[in-house]
PDB file of N, CA, C and O and ligand atoms in Angstrom:
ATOM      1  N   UNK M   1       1.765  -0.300 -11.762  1.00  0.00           N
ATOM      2  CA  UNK M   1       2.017  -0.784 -10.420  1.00  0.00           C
ATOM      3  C   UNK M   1       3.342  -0.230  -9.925  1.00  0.00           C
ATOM      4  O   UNK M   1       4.367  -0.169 -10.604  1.00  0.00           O
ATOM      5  N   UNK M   2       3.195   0.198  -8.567  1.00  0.00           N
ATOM      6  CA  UNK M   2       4.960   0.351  -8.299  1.00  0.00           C
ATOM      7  C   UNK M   2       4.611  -0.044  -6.891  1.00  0.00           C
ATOM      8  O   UNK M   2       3.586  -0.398  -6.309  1.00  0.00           O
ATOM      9  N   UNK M   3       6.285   0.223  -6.474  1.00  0.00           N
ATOM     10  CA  UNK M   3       6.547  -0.859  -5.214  1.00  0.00           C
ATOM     11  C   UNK M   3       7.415   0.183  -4.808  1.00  0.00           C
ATOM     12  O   UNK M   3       7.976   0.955  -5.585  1.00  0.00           O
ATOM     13  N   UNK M   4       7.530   0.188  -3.373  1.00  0.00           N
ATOM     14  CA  UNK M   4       8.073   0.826  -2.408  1.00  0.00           C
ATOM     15  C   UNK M   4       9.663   0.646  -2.854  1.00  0.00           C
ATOM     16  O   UNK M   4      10.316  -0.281  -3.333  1.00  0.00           O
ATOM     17  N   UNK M   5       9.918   1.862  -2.494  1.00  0.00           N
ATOM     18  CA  UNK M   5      11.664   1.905  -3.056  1.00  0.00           C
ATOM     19  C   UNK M   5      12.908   1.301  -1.542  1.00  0.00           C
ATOM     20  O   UNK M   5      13.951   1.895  -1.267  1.00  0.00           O
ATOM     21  N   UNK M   6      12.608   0.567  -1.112  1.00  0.00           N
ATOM     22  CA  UNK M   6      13.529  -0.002   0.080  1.00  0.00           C
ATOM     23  C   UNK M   6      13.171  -1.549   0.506  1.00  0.00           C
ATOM     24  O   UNK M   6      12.128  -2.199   0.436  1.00  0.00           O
ATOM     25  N   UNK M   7      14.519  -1.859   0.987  1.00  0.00           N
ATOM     26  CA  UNK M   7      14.478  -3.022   0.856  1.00  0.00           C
ATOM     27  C   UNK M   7      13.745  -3.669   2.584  1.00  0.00           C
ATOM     28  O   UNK M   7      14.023  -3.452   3.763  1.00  0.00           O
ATOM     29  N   UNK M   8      12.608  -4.619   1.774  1.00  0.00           N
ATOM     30  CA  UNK M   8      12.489  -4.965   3.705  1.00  0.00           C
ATOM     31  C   UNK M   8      13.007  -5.754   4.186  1.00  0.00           C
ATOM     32  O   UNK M   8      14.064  -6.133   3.683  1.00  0.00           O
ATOM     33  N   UNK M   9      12.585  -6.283   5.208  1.00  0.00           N
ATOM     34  CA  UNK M   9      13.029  -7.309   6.395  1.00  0.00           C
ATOM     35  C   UNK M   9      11.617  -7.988   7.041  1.00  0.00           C
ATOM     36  O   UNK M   9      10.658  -7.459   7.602  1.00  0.00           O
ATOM     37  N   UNK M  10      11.877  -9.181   6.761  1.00  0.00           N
ATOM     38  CA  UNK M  10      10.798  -9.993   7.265  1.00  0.00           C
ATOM     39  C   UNK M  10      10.152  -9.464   8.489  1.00  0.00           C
ATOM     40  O   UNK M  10      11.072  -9.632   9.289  1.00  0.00           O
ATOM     41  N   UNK M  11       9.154  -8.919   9.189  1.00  0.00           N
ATOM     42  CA  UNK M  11       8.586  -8.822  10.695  1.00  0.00           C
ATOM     43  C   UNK M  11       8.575  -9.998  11.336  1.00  0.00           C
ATOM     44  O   UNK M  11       8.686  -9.942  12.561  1.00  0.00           O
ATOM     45  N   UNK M  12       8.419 -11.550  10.590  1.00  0.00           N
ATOM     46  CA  UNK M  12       8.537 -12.655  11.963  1.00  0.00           C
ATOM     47  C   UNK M  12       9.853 -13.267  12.064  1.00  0.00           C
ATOM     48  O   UNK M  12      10.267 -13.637  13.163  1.00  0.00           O
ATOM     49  N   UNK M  13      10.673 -13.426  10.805  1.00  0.00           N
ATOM     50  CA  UNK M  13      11.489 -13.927  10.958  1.00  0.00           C
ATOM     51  C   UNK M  13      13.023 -13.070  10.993  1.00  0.00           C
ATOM     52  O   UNK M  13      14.081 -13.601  11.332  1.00  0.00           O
ATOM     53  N   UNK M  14      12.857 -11.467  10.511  1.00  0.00           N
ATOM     54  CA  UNK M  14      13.913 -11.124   9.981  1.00  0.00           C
ATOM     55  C   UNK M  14      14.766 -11.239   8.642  1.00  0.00           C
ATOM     56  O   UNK M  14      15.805 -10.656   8.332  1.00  0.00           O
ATOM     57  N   UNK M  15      14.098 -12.059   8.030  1.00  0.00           N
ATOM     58  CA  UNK M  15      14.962 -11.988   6.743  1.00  0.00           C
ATOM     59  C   UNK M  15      14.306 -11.353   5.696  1.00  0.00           C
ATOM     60  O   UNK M  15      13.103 -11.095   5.739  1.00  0.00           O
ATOM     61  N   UNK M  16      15.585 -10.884   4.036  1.00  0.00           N
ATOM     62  CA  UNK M  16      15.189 -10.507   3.475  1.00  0.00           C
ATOM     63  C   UNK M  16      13.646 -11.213   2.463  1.00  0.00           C
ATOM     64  O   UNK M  16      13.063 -12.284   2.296  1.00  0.00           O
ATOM     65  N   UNK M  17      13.572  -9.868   2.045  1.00  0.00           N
ATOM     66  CA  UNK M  17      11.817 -10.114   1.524  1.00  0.00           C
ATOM     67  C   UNK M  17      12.198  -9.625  -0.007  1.00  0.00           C
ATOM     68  O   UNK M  17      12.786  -8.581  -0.289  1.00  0.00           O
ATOM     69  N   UNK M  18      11.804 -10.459  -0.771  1.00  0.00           N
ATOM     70  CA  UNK M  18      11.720  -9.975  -2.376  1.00  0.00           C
ATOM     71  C   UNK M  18      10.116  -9.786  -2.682  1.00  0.00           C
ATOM     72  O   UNK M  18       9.044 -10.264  -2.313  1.00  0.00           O
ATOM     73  N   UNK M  19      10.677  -8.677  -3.689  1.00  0.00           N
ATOM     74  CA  UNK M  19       9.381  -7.574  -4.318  1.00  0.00           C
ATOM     75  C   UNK M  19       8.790  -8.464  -5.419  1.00  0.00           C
ATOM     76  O   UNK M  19       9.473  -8.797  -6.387  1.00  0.00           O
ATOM     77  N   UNK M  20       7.487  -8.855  -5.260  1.00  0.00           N
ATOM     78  CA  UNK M  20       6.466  -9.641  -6.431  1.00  0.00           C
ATOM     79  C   UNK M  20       5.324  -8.883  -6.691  1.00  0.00           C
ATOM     80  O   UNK M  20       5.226  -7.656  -6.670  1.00  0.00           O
ATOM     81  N   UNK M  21       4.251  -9.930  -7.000  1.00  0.00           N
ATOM     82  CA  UNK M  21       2.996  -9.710  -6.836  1.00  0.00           C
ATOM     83  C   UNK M  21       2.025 -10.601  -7.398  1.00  0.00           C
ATOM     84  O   UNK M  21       2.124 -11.045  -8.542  1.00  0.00           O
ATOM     85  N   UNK M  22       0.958 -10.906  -6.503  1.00  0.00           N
ATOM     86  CA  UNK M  22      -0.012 -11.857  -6.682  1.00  0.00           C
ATOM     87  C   UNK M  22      -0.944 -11.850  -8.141  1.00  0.00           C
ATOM     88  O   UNK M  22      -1.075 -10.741  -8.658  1.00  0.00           O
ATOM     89  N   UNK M  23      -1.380 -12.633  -8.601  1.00  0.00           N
ATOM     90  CA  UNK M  23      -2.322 -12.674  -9.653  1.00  0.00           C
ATOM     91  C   UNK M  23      -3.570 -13.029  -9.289  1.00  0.00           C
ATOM     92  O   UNK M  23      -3.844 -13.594  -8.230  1.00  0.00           O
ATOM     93  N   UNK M  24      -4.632 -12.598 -10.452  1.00  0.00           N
ATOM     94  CA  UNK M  24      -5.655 -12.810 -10.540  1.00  0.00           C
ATOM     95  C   UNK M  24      -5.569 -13.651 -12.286  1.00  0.00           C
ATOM     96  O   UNK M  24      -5.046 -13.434 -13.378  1.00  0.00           O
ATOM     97  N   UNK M  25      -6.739 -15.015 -11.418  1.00  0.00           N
ATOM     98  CA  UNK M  25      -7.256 -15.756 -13.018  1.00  0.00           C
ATOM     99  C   UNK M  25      -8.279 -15.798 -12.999  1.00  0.00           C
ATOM    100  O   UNK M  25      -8.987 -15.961 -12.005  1.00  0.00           O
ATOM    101  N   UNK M  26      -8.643 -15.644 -14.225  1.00  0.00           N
ATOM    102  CA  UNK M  26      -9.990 -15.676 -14.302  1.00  0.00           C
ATOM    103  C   UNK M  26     -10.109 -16.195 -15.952  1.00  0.00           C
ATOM    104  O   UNK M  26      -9.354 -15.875 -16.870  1.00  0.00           O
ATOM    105  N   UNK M  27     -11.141 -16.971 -16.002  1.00  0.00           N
ATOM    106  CA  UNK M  27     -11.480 -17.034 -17.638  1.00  0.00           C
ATOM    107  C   UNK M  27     -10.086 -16.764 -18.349  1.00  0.00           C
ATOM    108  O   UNK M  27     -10.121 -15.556 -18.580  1.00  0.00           O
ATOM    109  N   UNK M  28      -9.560 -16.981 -18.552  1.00  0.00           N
ATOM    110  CA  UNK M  28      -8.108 -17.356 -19.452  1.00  0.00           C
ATOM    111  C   UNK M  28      -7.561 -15.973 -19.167  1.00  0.00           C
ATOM    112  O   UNK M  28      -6.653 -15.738 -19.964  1.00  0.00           O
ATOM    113  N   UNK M  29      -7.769 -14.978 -18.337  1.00  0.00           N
ATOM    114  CA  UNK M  29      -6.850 -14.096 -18.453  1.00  0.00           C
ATOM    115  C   UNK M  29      -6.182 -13.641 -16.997  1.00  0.00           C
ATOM    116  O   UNK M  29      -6.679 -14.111 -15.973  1.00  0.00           O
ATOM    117  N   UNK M  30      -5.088 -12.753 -16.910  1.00  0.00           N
ATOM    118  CA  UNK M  30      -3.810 -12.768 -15.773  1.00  0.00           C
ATOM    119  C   UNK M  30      -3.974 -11.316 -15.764  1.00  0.00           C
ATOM    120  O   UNK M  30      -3.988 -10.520 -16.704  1.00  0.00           O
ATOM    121  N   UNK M  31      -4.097 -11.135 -14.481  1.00  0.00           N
ATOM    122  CA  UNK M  31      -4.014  -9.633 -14.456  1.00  0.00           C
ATOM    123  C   UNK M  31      -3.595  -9.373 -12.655  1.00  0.00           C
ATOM    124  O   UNK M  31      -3.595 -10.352 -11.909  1.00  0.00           O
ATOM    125  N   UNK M  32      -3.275  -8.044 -12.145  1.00  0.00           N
ATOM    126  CA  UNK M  32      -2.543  -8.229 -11.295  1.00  0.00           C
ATOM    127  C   UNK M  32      -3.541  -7.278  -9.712  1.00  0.00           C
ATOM    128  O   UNK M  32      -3.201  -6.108  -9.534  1.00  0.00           O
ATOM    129  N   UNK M  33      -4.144  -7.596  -9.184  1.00  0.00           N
ATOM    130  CA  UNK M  33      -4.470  -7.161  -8.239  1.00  0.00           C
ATOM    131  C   UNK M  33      -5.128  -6.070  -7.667  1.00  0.00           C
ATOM    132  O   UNK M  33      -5.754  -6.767  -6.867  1.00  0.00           O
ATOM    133  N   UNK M  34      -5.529  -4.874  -7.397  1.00  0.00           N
ATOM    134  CA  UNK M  34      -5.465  -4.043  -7.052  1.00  0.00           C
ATOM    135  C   UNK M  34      -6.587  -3.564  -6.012  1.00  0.00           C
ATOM    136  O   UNK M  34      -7.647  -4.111  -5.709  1.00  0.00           O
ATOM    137  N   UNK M  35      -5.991  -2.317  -5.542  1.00  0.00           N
ATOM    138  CA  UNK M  35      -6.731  -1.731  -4.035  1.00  0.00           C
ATOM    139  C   UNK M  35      -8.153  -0.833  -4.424  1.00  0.00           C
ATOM    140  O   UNK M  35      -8.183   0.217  -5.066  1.00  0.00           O
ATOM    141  N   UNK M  36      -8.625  -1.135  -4.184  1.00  0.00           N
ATOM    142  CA  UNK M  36      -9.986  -0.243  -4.462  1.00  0.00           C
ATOM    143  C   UNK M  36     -10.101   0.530  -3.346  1.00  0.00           C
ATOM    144  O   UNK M  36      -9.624   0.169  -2.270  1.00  0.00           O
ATOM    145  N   UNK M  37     -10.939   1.998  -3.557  1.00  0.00           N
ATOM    146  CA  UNK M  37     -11.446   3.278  -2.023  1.00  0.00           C
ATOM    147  C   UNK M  37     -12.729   2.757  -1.631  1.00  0.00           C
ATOM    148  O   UNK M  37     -13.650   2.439  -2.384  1.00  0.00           O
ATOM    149  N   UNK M  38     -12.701   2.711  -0.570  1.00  0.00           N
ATOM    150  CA  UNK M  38     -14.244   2.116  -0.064  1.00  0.00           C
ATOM    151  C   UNK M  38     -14.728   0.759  -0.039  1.00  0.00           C
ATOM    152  O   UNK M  38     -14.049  -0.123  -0.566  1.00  0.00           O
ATOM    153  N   UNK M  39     -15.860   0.488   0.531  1.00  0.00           N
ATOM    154  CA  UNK M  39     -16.064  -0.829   0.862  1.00  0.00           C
ATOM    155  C   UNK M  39     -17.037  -1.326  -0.503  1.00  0.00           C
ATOM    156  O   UNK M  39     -17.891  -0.702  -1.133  1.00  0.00           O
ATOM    157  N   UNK M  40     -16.553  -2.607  -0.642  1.00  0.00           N
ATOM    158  CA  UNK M  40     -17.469  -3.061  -2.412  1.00  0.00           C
ATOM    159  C   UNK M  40     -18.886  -2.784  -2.005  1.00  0.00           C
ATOM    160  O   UNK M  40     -19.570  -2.745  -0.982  1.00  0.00           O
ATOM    161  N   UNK M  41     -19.050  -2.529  -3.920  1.00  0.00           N
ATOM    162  CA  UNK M  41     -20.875  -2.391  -3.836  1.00  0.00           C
ATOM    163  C   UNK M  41     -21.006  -3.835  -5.060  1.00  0.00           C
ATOM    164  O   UNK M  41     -20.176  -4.147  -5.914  1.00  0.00           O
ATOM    165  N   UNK M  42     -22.088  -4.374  -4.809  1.00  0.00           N
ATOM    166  CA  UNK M  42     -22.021  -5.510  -5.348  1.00  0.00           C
ATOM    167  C   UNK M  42     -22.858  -5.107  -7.138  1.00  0.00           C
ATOM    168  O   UNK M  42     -23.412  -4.029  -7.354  1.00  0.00           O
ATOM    169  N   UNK M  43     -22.772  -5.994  -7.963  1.00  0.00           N
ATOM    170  CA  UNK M  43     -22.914  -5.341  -9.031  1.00  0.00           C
ATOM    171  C   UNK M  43     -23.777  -6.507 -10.075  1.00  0.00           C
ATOM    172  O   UNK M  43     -23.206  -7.409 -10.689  1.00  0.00           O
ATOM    173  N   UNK M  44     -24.769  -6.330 -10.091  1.00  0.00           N
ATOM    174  CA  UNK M  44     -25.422  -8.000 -10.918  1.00  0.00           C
ATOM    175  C   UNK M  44     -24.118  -7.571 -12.241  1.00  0.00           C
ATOM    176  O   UNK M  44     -23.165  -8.346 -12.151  1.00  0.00           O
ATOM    177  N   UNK M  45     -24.010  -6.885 -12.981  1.00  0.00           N
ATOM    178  CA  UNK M  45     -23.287  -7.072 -14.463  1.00  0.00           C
ATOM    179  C   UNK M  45     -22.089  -7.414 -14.633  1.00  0.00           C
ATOM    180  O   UNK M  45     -21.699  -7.925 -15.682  1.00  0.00           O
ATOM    181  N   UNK M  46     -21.283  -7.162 -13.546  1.00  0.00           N
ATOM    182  CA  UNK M  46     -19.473  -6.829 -13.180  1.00  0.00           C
ATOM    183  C   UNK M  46     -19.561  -8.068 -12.029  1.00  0.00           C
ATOM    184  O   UNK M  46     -18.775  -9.016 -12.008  1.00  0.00           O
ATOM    185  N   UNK M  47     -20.439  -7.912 -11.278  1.00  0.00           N
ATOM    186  CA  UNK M  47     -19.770  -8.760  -9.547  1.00  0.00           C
ATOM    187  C   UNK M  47     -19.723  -7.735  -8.697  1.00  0.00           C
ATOM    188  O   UNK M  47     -20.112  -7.816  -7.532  1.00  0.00           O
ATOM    189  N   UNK M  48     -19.088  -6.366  -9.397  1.00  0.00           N
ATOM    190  CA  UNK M  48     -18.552  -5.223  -7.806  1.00  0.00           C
ATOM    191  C   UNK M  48     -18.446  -4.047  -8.867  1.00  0.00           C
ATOM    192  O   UNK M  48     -17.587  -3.899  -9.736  1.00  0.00           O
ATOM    193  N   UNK M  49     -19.649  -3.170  -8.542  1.00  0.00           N
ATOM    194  CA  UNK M  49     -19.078  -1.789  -9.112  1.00  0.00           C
ATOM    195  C   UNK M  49     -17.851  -0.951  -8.326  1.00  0.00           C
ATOM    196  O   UNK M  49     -17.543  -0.709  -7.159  1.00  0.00           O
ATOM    197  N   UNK M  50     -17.253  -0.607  -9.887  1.00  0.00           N
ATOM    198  CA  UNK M  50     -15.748   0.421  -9.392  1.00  0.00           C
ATOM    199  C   UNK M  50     -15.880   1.765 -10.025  1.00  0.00           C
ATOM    200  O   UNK M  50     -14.972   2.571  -9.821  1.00  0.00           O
ATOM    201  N   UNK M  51     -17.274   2.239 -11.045  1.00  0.00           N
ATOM    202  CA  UNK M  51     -16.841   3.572 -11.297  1.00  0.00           C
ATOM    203  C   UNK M  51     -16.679   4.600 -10.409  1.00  0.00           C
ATOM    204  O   UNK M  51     -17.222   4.749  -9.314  1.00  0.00           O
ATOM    205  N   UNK M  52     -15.868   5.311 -10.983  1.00  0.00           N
ATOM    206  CA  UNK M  52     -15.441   6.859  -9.450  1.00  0.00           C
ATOM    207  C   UNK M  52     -14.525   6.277  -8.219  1.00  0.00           C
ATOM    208  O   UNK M  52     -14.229   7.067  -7.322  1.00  0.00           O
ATOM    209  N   UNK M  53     -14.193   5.294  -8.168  1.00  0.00           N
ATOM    210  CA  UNK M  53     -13.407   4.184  -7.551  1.00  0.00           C
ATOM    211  C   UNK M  53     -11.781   4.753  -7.829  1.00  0.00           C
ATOM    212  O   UNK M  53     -11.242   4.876  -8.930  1.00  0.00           O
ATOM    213  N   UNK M  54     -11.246   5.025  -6.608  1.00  0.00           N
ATOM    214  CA  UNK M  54      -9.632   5.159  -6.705  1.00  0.00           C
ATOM    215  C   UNK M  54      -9.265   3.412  -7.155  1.00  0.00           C
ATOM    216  O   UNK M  54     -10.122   2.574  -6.877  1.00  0.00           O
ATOM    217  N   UNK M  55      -7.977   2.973  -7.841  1.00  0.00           N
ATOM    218  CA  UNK M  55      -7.578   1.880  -7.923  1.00  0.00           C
ATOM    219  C   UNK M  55      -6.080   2.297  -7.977  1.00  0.00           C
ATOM    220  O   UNK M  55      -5.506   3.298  -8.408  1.00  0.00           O
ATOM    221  N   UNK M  56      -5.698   1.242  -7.425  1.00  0.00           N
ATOM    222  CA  UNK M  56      -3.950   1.326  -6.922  1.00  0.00           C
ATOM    223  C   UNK M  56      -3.909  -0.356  -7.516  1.00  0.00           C
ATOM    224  O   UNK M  56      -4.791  -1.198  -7.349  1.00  0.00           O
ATOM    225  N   UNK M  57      -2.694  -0.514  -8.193  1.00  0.00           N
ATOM    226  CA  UNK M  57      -1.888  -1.732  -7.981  1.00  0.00           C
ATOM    227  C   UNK M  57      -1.564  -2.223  -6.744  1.00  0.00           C
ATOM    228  O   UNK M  57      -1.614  -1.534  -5.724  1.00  0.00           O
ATOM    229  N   UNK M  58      -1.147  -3.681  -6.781  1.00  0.00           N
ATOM    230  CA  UNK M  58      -0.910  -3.920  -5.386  1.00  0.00           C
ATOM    231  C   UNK M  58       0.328  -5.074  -5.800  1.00  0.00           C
ATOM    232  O   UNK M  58       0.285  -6.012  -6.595  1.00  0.00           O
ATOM    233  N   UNK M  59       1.454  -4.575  -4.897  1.00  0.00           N
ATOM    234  CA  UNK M  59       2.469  -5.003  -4.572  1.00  0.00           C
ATOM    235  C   UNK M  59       3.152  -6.258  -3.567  1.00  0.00           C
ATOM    236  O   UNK M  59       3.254  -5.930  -2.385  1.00  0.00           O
ATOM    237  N   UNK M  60       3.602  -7.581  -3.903  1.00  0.00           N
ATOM    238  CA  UNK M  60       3.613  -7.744  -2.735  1.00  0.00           C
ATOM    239  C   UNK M  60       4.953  -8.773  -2.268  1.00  0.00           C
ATOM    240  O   UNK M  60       5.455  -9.595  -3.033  1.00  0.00           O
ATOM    241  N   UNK M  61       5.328  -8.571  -1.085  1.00  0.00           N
ATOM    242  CA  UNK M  61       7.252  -9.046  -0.618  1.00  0.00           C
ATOM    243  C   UNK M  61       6.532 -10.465  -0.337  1.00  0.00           C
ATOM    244  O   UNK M  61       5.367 -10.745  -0.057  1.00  0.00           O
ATOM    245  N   UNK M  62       7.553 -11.152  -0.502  1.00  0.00           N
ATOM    246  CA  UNK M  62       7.671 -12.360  -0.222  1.00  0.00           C
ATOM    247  C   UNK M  62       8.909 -12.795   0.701  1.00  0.00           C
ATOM    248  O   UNK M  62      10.066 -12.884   0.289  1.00  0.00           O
ATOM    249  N   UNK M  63       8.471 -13.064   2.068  1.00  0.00           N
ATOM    250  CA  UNK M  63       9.915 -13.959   2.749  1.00  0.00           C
ATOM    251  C   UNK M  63      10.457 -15.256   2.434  1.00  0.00           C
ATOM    252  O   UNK M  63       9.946 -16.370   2.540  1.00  0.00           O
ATOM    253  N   UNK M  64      11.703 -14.860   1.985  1.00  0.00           N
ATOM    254  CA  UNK M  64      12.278 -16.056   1.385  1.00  0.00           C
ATOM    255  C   UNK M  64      12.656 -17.434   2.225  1.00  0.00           C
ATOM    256  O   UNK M  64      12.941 -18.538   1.762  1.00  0.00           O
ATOM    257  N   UNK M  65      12.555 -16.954   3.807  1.00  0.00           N
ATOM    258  CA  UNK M  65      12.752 -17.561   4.829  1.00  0.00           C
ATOM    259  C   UNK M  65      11.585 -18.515   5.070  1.00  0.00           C
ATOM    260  O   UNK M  65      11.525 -19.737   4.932  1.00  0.00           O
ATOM    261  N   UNK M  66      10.429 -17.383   5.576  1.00  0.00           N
ATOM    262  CA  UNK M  66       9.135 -18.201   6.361  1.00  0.00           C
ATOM    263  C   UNK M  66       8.144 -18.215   5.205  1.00  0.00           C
ATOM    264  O   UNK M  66       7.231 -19.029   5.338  1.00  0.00           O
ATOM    265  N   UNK M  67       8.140 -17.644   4.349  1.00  0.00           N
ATOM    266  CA  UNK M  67       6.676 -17.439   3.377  1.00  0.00           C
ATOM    267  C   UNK M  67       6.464 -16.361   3.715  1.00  0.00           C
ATOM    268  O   UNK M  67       6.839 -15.666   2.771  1.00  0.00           O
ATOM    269  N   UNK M  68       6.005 -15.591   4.657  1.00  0.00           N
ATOM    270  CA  UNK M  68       5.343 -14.358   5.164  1.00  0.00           C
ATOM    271  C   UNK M  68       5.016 -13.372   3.816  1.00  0.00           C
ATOM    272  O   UNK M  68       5.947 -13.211   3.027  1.00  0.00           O
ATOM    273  N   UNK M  69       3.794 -12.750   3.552  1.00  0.00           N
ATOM    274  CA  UNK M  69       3.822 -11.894   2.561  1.00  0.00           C
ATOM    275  C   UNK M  69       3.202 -10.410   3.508  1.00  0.00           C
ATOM    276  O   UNK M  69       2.561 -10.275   4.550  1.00  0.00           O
ATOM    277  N   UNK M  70       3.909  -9.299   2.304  1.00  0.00           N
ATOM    278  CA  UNK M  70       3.425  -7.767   3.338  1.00  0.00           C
ATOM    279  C   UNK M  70       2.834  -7.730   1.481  1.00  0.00           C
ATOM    280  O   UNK M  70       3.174  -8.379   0.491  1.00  0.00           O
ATOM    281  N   UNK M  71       1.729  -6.528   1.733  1.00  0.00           N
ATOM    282  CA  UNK M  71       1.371  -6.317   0.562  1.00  0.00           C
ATOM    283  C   UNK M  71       0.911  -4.273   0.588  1.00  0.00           C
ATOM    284  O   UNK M  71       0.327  -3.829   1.577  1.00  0.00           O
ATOM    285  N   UNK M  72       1.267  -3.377  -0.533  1.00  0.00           N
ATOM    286  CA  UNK M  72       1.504  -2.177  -0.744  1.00  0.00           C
ATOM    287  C   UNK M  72       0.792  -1.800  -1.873  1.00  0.00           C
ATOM    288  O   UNK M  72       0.992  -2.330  -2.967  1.00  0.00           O
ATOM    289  N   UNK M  73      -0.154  -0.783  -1.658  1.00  0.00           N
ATOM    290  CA  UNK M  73      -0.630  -0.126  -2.464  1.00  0.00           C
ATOM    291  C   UNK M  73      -0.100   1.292  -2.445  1.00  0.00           C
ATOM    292  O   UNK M  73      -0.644   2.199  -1.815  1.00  0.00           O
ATOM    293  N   UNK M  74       0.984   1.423  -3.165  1.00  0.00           N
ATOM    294  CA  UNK M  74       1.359   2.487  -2.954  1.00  0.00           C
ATOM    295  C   UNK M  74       1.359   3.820  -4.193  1.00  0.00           C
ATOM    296  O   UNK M  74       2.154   4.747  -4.353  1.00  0.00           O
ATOM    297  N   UNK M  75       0.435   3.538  -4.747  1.00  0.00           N
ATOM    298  CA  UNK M  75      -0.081   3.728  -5.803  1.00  0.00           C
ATOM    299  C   UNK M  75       1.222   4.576  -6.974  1.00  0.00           C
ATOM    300  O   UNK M  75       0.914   4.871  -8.129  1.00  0.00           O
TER     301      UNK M  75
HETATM  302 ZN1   ZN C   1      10.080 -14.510   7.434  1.00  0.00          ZN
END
């Protein structure tokens, strides 16, 4: 996963935004997000086939002010 190298600024409120990122749970395990190319194909075995599928991590700021989240696949 990586994250954009600069620091942001909230869009509603203006304030600073710290660099996180959301989780996924599932069945006892933590894993972290990511961007898939194209629109899902649904998958009886998986839920959503991804082979041949670009995948990016996904990144995401948190305003420490309002909540507001921006989120980056910036692969
Ligand atoms: Zn804000």
């Amino acid at each position: 996963m990586s994250e954009p190298n600069r620091s942001l600024n909230c869009p509603r409120c203006s304030s600073a935004m710290e660099p996180g990122y959301i989780i996924d749970v599932a069945y006892g395990t933590r894993a972290v997000p990511k961007w898939v190319a194209g629109l899902p194909q649904k998958s009886i075995w998986t839920g959503l086939k991804l082979s041949g599928r670009d995948q990016i991590g996904v990144a995401t700021y948190r305003c420490r002010r309002c909540g507001y989240l921006e989120s980056y696949a910036s692969g």
